[in-house]
mmCIF file of C-alpha atoms in Angstrom:
data_model
loop_
_atom_site.group_PDB
_atom_site.id
_atom_site.type_symbol
_atom_site.label_atom_id
_atom_site.label_comp_id
_atom_site.label_asym_id
_atom_site.label_seq_id
_atom_site.Cartn_x
_atom_site.Cartn_y
_atom_site.Cartn_z
ATOM 1 C CA UNK B 146 -9.544 -16.244 27.123
ATOM 2 C CA UNK B 147 -9.536 -17.332 23.860
ATOM 3 C CA UNK B 148 -13.065 -17.892 22.295
ATOM 4 C CA UNK B 149 -14.006 -20.674 20.006
ATOM 5 C CA UNK B 150 -13.661 -18.691 17.151
ATOM 6 C CA UNK B 151 -10.234 -17.329 17.919
ATOM 7 C CA UNK B 152 -9.183 -20.906 18.384
ATOM 8 C CA UNK B 153 -9.813 -21.647 14.945
ATOM 9 C CA UNK B 154 -7.016 -21.477 12.497
ATOM 10 C CA UNK B 155 -5.887 -17.819 11.456
ATOM 11 C CA UNK B 156 -3.241 -16.136 9.239
ATOM 12 C CA UNK B 157 -1.668 -12.719 9.725
ATOM 13 C CA UNK B 158 0.288 -10.164 7.862
ATOM 14 C CA UNK B 159 2.558 -7.438 9.323
ATOM 15 C CA UNK B 160 3.447 -4.573 6.891
ATOM 16 C CA UNK B 161 6.126 -2.084 8.352
ATOM 17 C CA UNK B 162 6.192 0.502 5.949
ATOM 18 C CA UNK B 163 8.034 3.743 5.621
ATOM 19 C CA UNK B 164 5.136 5.815 7.135
ATOM 20 C CA UNK B 165 2.907 3.252 8.772
ATOM 21 C CA UNK B 166 3.010 -0.122 10.594
ATOM 22 C CA UNK B 167 -0.053 -2.173 9.972
ATOM 23 C CA UNK B 168 -1.346 -5.813 10.760
ATOM 24 C CA UNK B 169 -4.358 -7.740 9.655
ATOM 25 C CA UNK B 170 -5.315 -11.197 11.268
ATOM 26 C CA UNK B 171 -7.992 -13.333 9.096
ATOM 27 C CA UNK B 172 -9.801 -16.511 10.134
ATOM 28 C CA UNK B 173 -9.416 -19.284 7.546
ATOM 29 C CA UNK B 174 -13.027 -20.435 6.274
ATOM 30 C CA UNK B 175 -14.087 -23.973 6.444
ATOM 31 C CA UNK B 176 -13.582 -24.342 2.747
ATOM 32 C CA UNK B 177 -9.825 -23.247 2.854
ATOM 33 C CA UNK B 178 -10.335 -20.998 -0.233
ATOM 34 C CA UNK B 179 -11.566 -17.935 1.762
ATOM 35 C CA UNK B 180 -10.855 -15.651 4.705
ATOM 36 C CA UNK B 181 -12.244 -13.051 7.122
ATOM 37 C CA UNK B 182 -10.432 -10.462 8.395
ATOM 38 C CA UNK B 183 -11.158 -10.363 12.192
ATOM 39 C CA UNK B 184 -8.738 -7.970 13.471
ATOM 40 C CA UNK B 185 -6.537 -5.173 12.227
ATOM 41 C CA UNK B 186 -4.211 -2.102 13.475
ATOM 42 C CA UNK B 187 -2.475 0.718 11.891
ATOM 43 C CA UNK B 188 0.011 3.124 13.616
ATOM 44 C CA UNK B 189 1.731 5.943 12.237
ATOM 45 C CA UNK B 190 5.579 5.475 12.861
ATOM 46 C CA UNK B 191 7.490 7.505 10.369
ATOM 47 C CA UNK B 192 10.261 5.044 10.130
ATOM 48 C CA UNK B 193 11.604 6.514 6.770
ATOM 49 C CA UNK B 194 11.619 9.943 8.304
ATOM 50 C CA UNK B 195 15.438 11.412 7.812
ATOM 51 C CA UNK B 196 16.843 8.360 5.669
ATOM 52 C CA UNK B 197 16.976 10.249 2.614
ATOM 53 C CA UNK B 198 19.573 12.593 4.320
ATOM 54 C CA UNK B 199 21.491 10.314 6.593
ATOM 55 C CA UNK B 200 21.031 6.739 5.281
ATOM 56 C CA UNK B 201 20.114 5.952 8.862
ATOM 57 C CA UNK B 202 16.826 4.823 10.573
ATOM 58 C CA UNK B 203 16.278 7.292 13.371
ATOM 59 C CA UNK B 204 16.282 6.343 17.016
ATOM 60 C CA UNK B 205 12.847 7.963 17.353
ATOM 61 C CA UNK B 206 11.612 6.216 14.062
ATOM 62 C CA UNK B 207 12.651 2.738 15.454
ATOM 63 C CA UNK B 208 11.458 3.267 18.632
ATOM 64 C CA UNK B 209 7.999 4.226 17.377
ATOM 65 C CA UNK B 210 8.055 1.040 14.899
ATOM 66 C CA UNK B 211 9.034 -1.134 17.841
ATOM 67 C CA UNK B 212 6.041 -0.009 19.940
ATOM 68 C CA UNK B 213 3.919 -0.738 17.126
ATOM 69 C CA UNK B 214 5.190 -3.961 16.627
ATOM 70 C CA UNK B 215 4.931 -4.842 20.279
ATOM 71 C CA UNK B 216 0.995 -3.871 19.728
ATOM 72 C CA UNK B 217 0.832 -6.193 16.950
ATOM 73 C CA UNK B 218 2.410 -8.907 18.961
ATOM 74 C CA UNK B 219 -0.127 -8.435 21.751
ATOM 75 C CA UNK B 220 -3.052 -8.945 19.128
ATOM 76 C CA UNK B 221 -1.371 -12.239 17.742
ATOM 77 C CA UNK B 222 -1.400 -13.605 21.140
ATOM 78 C CA UNK B 223 -5.377 -13.753 21.170
ATOM 79 C CA UNK B 224 -5.673 -15.896 18.217
ATOM 80 C CA UNK B 225 -4.445 -19.329 16.932
ATOM 81 C CA UNK B 226 -2.111 -18.366 14.239
ATOM 82 C CA UNK B 227 -1.047 -21.006 11.499
ATOM 83 C CA UNK B 228 0.716 -18.554 9.181
ATOM 84 C CA UNK B 229 2.309 -15.399 9.631
ATOM 85 C CA UNK B 230 4.401 -13.138 7.452
ATOM 86 C CA UNK B 231 6.076 -9.791 8.609
ATOM 87 C CA UNK B 232 7.720 -7.715 6.198
ATOM 88 C CA UNK B 233 9.532 -4.363 5.992
ATOM 89 C CA UNK B 234 9.702 -2.026 2.722
ATOM 90 C CA UNK B 235 11.563 1.028 1.290
ATOM 91 C CA UNK B 236 13.089 2.541 4.642
ATOM 92 C CA UNK B 237 14.617 -0.517 5.495
ATOM 93 C CA UNK B 238 15.781 -1.261 1.890
ATOM 94 C CA UNK B 239 17.667 2.139 1.857
ATOM 95 C CA UNK B 240 19.080 2.346 5.759
ATOM 96 C CA UNK B 241 22.292 1.236 6.656
ATOM 97 C CA UNK B 242 21.191 0.251 10.070
ATOM 98 C CA UNK B 243 18.512 -2.106 9.026
ATOM 99 C CA UNK B 244 19.917 -5.250 9.872
ATOM 100 C CA UNK B 245 20.783 -3.904 13.341
ATOM 101 C CA UNK B 246 17.058 -2.732 13.594
ATOM 102 C CA UNK B 247 15.685 -5.847 12.579
ATOM 103 C CA UNK B 248 17.816 -7.612 15.354
ATOM 104 C CA UNK B 249 16.355 -5.520 17.757
ATOM 105 C CA UNK B 250 12.632 -5.876 16.592
ATOM 106 C CA UNK B 251 13.041 -9.658 17.099
ATOM 107 C CA UNK B 252 14.960 -9.169 20.646
ATOM 108 C CA UNK B 253 12.070 -7.010 21.665
ATOM 109 C CA UNK B 254 9.121 -8.331 20.156
ATOM 110 C CA UNK B 255 9.614 -11.953 19.132
ATOM 111 C CA UNK B 256 8.819 -10.796 15.565
ATOM 112 C CA UNK B 257 11.161 -11.423 12.796
ATOM 113 C CA UNK B 258 10.778 -8.859 9.762
ATOM 114 C CA UNK B 259 12.308 -9.595 6.717
ATOM 115 C CA UNK B 260 13.004 -7.329 3.998
ATOM 116 C CA UNK B 261 11.290 -7.710 0.822
ATOM 117 C CA UNK B 262 12.508 -6.261 -2.725
ATOM 118 C CA UNK B 263 10.713 -3.710 -4.712
ATOM 119 C CA UNK B 264 9.286 -6.300 -7.474
ATOM 120 C CA UNK B 265 7.898 -8.280 -4.480
ATOM 121 C CA UNK B 266 6.091 -5.446 -2.623
ATOM 122 C CA UNK B 267 4.425 -4.594 -6.108
ATOM 123 C CA UNK B 268 3.516 -8.128 -6.601
ATOM 124 C CA UNK B 269 1.828 -8.624 -3.100
ATOM 125 C CA UNK B 270 0.235 -5.255 -3.440
ATOM 126 C CA UNK B 271 -1.204 -6.422 -6.943
ATOM 127 C CA UNK B 272 -2.279 -9.772 -5.455
ATOM 128 C CA UNK B 273 -4.232 -7.977 -2.409
ATOM 129 C CA UNK B 274 -6.182 -5.676 -4.879
ATOM 130 C CA UNK B 275 -6.973 -8.934 -7.152
ATOM 131 C CA UNK B 276 -10.568 -8.831 -6.104
ATOM 132 C CA UNK B 277 -11.063 -5.009 -7.570
ATOM 133 C CA UNK B 278 -9.521 -6.053 -11.302
ATOM 134 C CA UNK B 279 -12.219 -5.930 -14.164
ATOM 135 C CA UNK B 280 -11.629 -9.090 -16.403
ATOM 136 C CA UNK B 281 -12.886 -7.332 -19.399
ATOM 137 C CA UNK B 282 -10.177 -4.712 -19.605
ATOM 138 C CA UNK B 283 -7.274 -6.508 -20.856
ATOM 139 C CA UNK B 284 -4.232 -4.462 -19.180
ATOM 140 C CA UNK B 285 -3.916 -3.124 -15.697
ATOM 141 C CA UNK B 286 -1.704 -0.115 -14.234
ATOM 142 C CA UNK B 287 -1.460 -0.619 -10.244
ATOM 143 C CA UNK B 288 0.212 1.736 -8.133
ATOM 144 C CA UNK B 289 1.051 1.900 -4.514
ATOM 145 C CA UNK B 290 2.511 5.155 -3.252
ATOM 146 C CA UNK B 291 4.242 4.623 0.174
ATOM 147 C CA UNK B 292 6.578 6.497 2.182
ATOM 148 C CA UNK B 293 9.679 6.527 0.382
ATOM 149 C CA UNK B 294 8.969 4.976 -2.744
ATOM 150 C CA UNK B 295 6.127 4.447 -5.147
ATOM 151 C CA UNK B 296 5.794 0.940 -6.783
ATOM 152 C CA UNK B 297 4.128 0.555 -10.444
ATOM 153 C CA UNK B 298 3.112 -2.630 -11.926
ATOM 154 C CA UNK B 299 2.033 -3.232 -15.368
ATOM 155 C CA UNK B 300 0.147 -6.480 -15.987
ATOM 156 C CA UNK B 301 -1.756 -8.255 -18.657
ATOM 157 C CA UNK B 302 -5.299 -9.243 -17.134
ATOM 158 C CA UNK B 303 -5.958 -13.101 -17.460
ATOM 159 C CA UNK B 304 -9.355 -14.820 -17.057
ATOM 160 C CA UNK B 305 -9.791 -16.855 -13.848
ATOM 161 C CA UNK B 306 -5.958 -16.174 -13.103
ATOM 162 C CA UNK B 307 -3.798 -13.449 -11.122
ATOM 163 C CA UNK B 308 -2.607 -10.887 -13.628
ATOM 164 C CA UNK B 309 0.656 -11.802 -15.176
ATOM 165 C CA UNK B 310 2.935 -8.576 -14.415
ATOM 166 C CA UNK B 311 4.841 -7.648 -17.784
ATOM 167 C CA UNK B 312 6.870 -4.814 -16.359
ATOM 168 C CA UNK B 313 7.335 -2.748 -13.159
ATOM 169 C CA UNK B 314 9.110 0.361 -11.705
ATOM 170 C CA UNK B 315 9.942 1.548 -8.473
ATOM 171 C CA UNK B 316 9.949 5.359 -8.222
ATOM 172 C CA UNK B 317 12.205 6.993 -5.641
ATOM 173 C CA UNK B 318 9.364 9.291 -4.655
ATOM 174 C CA UNK B 319 7.089 8.688 -1.612
ATOM 175 C CA UNK B 320 4.950 10.896 0.848
ATOM 176 C CA UNK B 321 7.654 11.222 3.470
ATOM 177 C CA UNK B 322 10.799 12.029 1.508
ATOM 178 C CA UNK B 323 9.082 14.185 -0.947
ATOM 179 C CA UNK B 324 8.067 16.527 2.183
ATOM 180 C CA UNK B 325 11.707 16.164 3.305
ATOM 181 C CA UNK B 326 13.160 17.105 -0.010
ATOM 182 C CA UNK B 327 10.753 20.135 -0.038
ATOM 183 C CA UNK B 328 11.690 21.400 3.458
ATOM 184 C CA UNK B 329 8.189 20.614 4.899
ATOM 185 C CA UNK B 330 6.300 22.642 2.242
ATOM 186 C CA UNK B 331 5.581 20.586 -0.969
ATOM 187 C CA UNK B 332 2.932 22.810 -1.924
ATOM 188 C CA UNK B 333 5.784 25.233 -3.048
ATOM 189 C CA UNK B 334 7.238 22.516 -5.416
ATOM 190 C CA UNK B 335 3.846 20.721 -6.217
ATOM 191 C CA UNK B 336 4.233 21.611 -10.099
ATOM 192 C CA UNK B 337 7.957 20.313 -10.186
ATOM 193 C CA UNK B 338 7.119 17.172 -7.988
ATOM 194 C CA UNK B 339 4.077 16.235 -10.573
ATOM 195 C CA UNK B 340 6.189 16.860 -13.659
ATOM 196 C CA UNK B 341 9.288 14.844 -12.084
ATOM 197 C CA UNK B 342 6.858 11.737 -11.390
ATOM 198 C CA UNK B 343 5.692 12.171 -15.024
ATOM 199 C CA UNK B 344 9.350 12.063 -16.314
ATOM 200 C CA UNK B 345 10.211 9.074 -14.188
ATOM 201 C CA UNK B 346 7.162 7.016 -15.429
ATOM 202 C CA UNK B 347 8.037 7.970 -19.351
ATOM 203 C CA UNK B 348 10.176 5.253 -19.758
ATOM 204 C CA UNK B 349 8.070 2.576 -18.696
ATOM 205 C CA UNK B 350 5.121 3.954 -20.727
ATOM 206 C CA UNK B 351 7.243 4.221 -23.962
ATOM 207 C CA UNK B 352 8.946 0.783 -23.367
ATOM 208 C CA UNK B 353 5.449 -0.984 -22.924
ATOM 209 C CA UNK B 354 3.404 1.486 -25.476
ATOM 210 C CA UNK B 355 1.090 2.156 -22.393
ATOM 211 C CA UNK B 356 -0.133 5.622 -23.902
ATOM 212 C CA UNK B 357 -1.451 4.128 -27.243
ATOM 213 C CA UNK B 358 -3.247 1.450 -25.119
ATOM 214 C CA UNK B 359 -4.689 4.034 -22.642
ATOM 215 C CA UNK B 360 -5.903 5.823 -25.671
ATOM 216 C CA UNK B 361 -7.753 2.836 -26.863
ATOM 217 C CA UNK B 362 -9.465 2.139 -23.728
ATOM 218 C CA UNK B 363 -7.696 -1.165 -22.777
ATOM 219 C CA UNK B 364 -6.109 -0.094 -19.597
ATOM 220 C CA UNK B 365 -7.343 -0.078 -16.095
ATOM 221 C CA UNK B 366 -5.830 1.848 -13.284
ATOM 222 C CA UNK B 367 -5.808 0.643 -9.435
ATOM 223 C CA UNK B 368 -4.358 2.781 -6.696
ATOM 224 C CA UNK B 369 -3.582 1.831 -3.390
ATOM 225 C CA UNK B 370 -1.798 3.915 -0.352
ATOM 226 C CA UNK B 371 -3.229 6.502 2.250
ATOM 227 C CA UNK B 372 -3.227 9.123 -0.580
ATOM 228 C CA UNK B 373 -5.538 7.424 -2.882
ATOM 229 C CA UNK B 374 -7.804 6.295 -0.102
ATOM 230 C CA UNK B 375 -7.904 9.824 1.505
ATOM 231 C CA UNK B 376 -8.869 11.731 -1.900
ATOM 232 C CA UNK B 377 -11.660 9.055 -2.324
ATOM 233 C CA UNK B 378 -13.106 9.661 1.114
ATOM 234 C CA UNK B 379 -12.970 13.428 0.355
ATOM 235 C CA UNK B 380 -14.634 12.739 -3.088
ATOM 236 C CA UNK B 381 -17.240 10.680 -1.461
ATOM 237 C CA UNK B 382 -17.557 13.596 1.396
ATOM 238 C CA UNK B 383 -17.530 10.820 4.337
ATOM 239 C CA UNK B 384 -17.762 12.720 7.931
ATOM 240 C CA UNK B 385 -15.178 10.055 8.853
ATOM 241 C CA UNK B 386 -13.062 7.661 7.122
ATOM 242 C CA UNK B 387 -14.761 4.452 6.319
ATOM 243 C CA UNK B 388 -12.819 1.692 4.663
ATOM 244 C CA UNK B 389 -16.035 -0.011 3.611
ATOM 245 C CA UNK B 390 -17.199 2.741 1.439
ATOM 246 C CA UNK B 391 -13.650 3.668 0.098
ATOM 247 C CA UNK B 392 -12.827 0.283 -1.123
ATOM 248 C CA UNK B 393 -13.360 -0.362 -4.613
ATOM 249 C CA UNK B 394 -14.508 3.205 -5.248
ATOM 250 C CA UNK B 395 -14.458 4.196 -9.184
ATOM 251 C CA UNK B 396 -13.097 8.132 -8.954
ATOM 252 C CA UNK B 397 -13.162 9.938 -12.300
ATOM 253 C CA UNK B 398 -9.467 11.527 -12.942
ATOM 254 C CA UNK B 399 -11.110 14.980 -13.249
ATOM 255 C CA UNK B 400 -12.317 14.720 -9.812
ATOM 256 C CA UNK B 401 -8.612 13.904 -8.517
ATOM 257 C CA UNK B 402 -7.261 16.944 -10.155
ATOM 258 C CA UNK B 403 -10.179 18.976 -8.599
ATOM 259 C CA UNK B 404 -9.299 17.702 -5.361
ATOM 260 C CA UNK B 405 -5.894 18.066 -5.643
ATOM 261 C CA UNK B 406 -6.529 22.004 -6.607
ATOM 262 C CA UNK B 407 -8.428 22.449 -3.478
ATOM 263 C CA UNK B 408 -6.048 20.643 -0.985
ATOM 264 C CA UNK B 409 -3.220 22.835 -2.374
ATOM 265 C CA UNK B 410 -4.925 25.926 -1.876
ATOM 266 C CA UNK B 411 -5.801 24.710 2.005
ATOM 267 C CA UNK B 412 -3.409 25.889 4.893
ATOM 268 C CA UNK B 413 -1.689 23.759 7.269
ATOM 269 C CA UNK B 414 -4.423 24.163 10.120
ATOM 270 C CA UNK B 415 -7.377 23.411 7.552
ATOM 271 C CA UNK B 416 -5.733 19.985 6.328
ATOM 272 C CA UNK B 417 -5.119 18.998 10.035
ATOM 273 C CA UNK B 418 -8.534 19.853 10.884
ATOM 274 C CA UNK B 419 -10.191 17.986 7.865
ATOM 275 C CA UNK B 420 -12.333 14.956 8.956
ATOM 276 C CA UNK B 421 -10.523 12.492 6.370
ATOM 277 C CA UNK B 422 -7.144 14.039 6.972
ATOM 278 C CA UNK B 423 -6.139 14.775 10.358
ATOM 279 C CA UNK B 424 -3.041 15.864 12.120
ATOM 280 C CA UNK B 425 -1.109 12.891 11.513
ATOM 281 C CA UNK B 426 -1.348 12.838 7.746
ATOM 282 C CA UNK B 427 -1.682 17.011 7.023
ATOM 283 C CA UNK B 428 1.875 17.211 6.426
ATOM 284 C CA UNK B 429 2.091 14.417 3.948
ATOM 285 C CA UNK B 430 -1.008 14.627 1.892
ATOM 286 C CA UNK B 431 0.049 17.364 -0.448
ATOM 287 C CA UNK B 432 3.450 15.411 -1.593
ATOM 288 C CA UNK B 433 0.994 12.518 -1.913
ATOM 289 C CA UNK B 434 -1.390 14.454 -4.037
ATOM 290 C CA UNK B 435 1.538 15.929 -6.238
ATOM 291 C CA UNK B 436 2.690 11.993 -6.984
ATOM 292 C CA UNK B 437 -1.001 10.783 -7.744
ATOM 293 C CA UNK B 438 -1.482 13.518 -10.087
ATOM 294 C CA UNK B 439 1.838 12.957 -11.755
ATOM 295 C CA UNK B 440 0.726 9.389 -12.360
ATOM 296 C CA UNK B 441 -2.929 10.507 -13.868
ATOM 297 C CA UNK B 442 -0.974 12.858 -16.010
ATOM 298 C CA UNK B 443 1.209 10.241 -17.457
ATOM 299 C CA UNK B 444 -1.763 7.911 -17.796
ATOM 300 C CA UNK B 445 -4.987 9.546 -18.394
ATOM 301 C CA UNK B 446 -7.508 6.982 -18.258
ATOM 302 C CA UNK B 447 -11.078 7.621 -17.580
ATOM 303 C CA UNK B 448 -11.375 6.636 -13.759
ATOM 304 C CA UNK B 449 -9.134 5.209 -11.018
ATOM 305 C CA UNK B 450 -10.244 2.150 -8.977
ATOM 306 C CA UNK B 451 -9.224 2.983 -5.381
ATOM 307 C CA UNK B 452 -8.417 -0.036 -3.264
ATOM 308 C CA UNK B 453 -7.932 0.229 0.780
ATOM 309 C CA UNK B 454 -5.563 -2.864 0.355
ATOM 310 C CA UNK B 455 -2.153 -3.508 -0.377
ATOM 311 C CA UNK B 456 0.684 -5.521 0.676
ATOM 312 C CA UNK B 457 -0.759 -7.079 3.675
ATOM 313 C CA UNK B 458 -3.853 -8.333 1.729
ATOM 314 C CA UNK B 459 -1.225 -9.879 -0.686
ATOM 315 C CA UNK B 460 0.215 -11.765 2.289
ATOM 316 C CA UNK B 461 -2.896 -12.961 3.754
ATOM 317 C CA UNK B 462 -4.262 -14.151 0.252
ATOM 318 C CA UNK B 463 -0.752 -16.251 -0.136
ATOM 319 C CA UNK B 464 -0.725 -17.579 3.289
ATOM 320 C CA UNK B 465 -4.221 -18.987 2.710
ATOM 321 C CA UNK B 466 -3.172 -20.815 -0.598
ATOM 322 C CA UNK B 467 -0.108 -22.048 1.179
ATOM 323 C CA UNK B 468 -2.309 -23.684 4.215
ATOM 324 C CA UNK B 469 -4.912 -24.888 1.744
ATOM 325 C CA UNK B 470 -1.977 -26.806 -0.263
ATOM 326 C CA UNK B 471 -0.586 -28.179 2.776
ATOM 327 C CA UNK B 472 -4.276 -29.574 3.778
ATOM 328 C CA UNK B 473 -4.314 -31.190 0.283
ATOM 329 C CA UNK B 474 -1.009 -32.825 0.805
ATOM 330 C CA UNK B 475 -1.966 -34.010 4.166
ATOM 331 C CA UNK B 476 -5.331 -35.177 2.950
ATOM 332 C CA UNK B 477 -3.546 -37.331 0.036
ATOM 333 C CA UNK B 478 -0.956 -38.905 2.592
#
């Protein structure tokens, strides 16, 4: 039975990434200008596993993803959903059988997924982090380390408006394909991965004169992704992961490098047993750390703002604005 609160208007976002499938469901507040997340789900699906070598989504990855989307669909049935957007990212952008997979998703779950381009993925992640942006710092670097790619946005901060994107880059390295490229042992190639990330980002940095602006302390940096949130949980010495403590934390880059060295020295068993990592991420965290350190090497700002937010939060924000606009049109007519 749907409760009174569940019967009120809700918006929802499904984000099928290369590693994880996530859903957020939010209730629209009476003023129409805010929303409150009331339900969520995250499932490790590893949809991007093998795509780098075969160019195809594996049967196992598709099966895991469809099961996760079925779980999302069941959650949606509990609420009065007035706005829903479901997106897929890099694994589906790369895979030759992505359209076949999307048709299967719709047939088996009733959910229609759309594959969004890299730029839109970065924009949505940036929009989702909007509340953590410091209006006093004129420029912003935002990045999202995914399963098969890392999206980087360079933006100008504007008062009372969302940041204006100046440039962006999609780096073809993520936690899944880095592990695969390293034969399952990214620690062996840790320094190489770090240097390659820095080299990839150098073109963007040189073109936009980011290094000079960093040196003038005019740049803030925000990071989303499982890697950055996991590092923050370790930094905070949390006994278990807690989104509310992690989200919005400012972590010194020096501390990130310290944690990177500590994790690189741990055995696979130690990583799997770590309370903030666990067995589902133990083989991916080292590759993610190499990518993160490469970003920090390229742009040595003092601190990194960590956001446990991303594409799904950006979608909720956009859906809320859409509903507000429609409500105003209805009132006028």
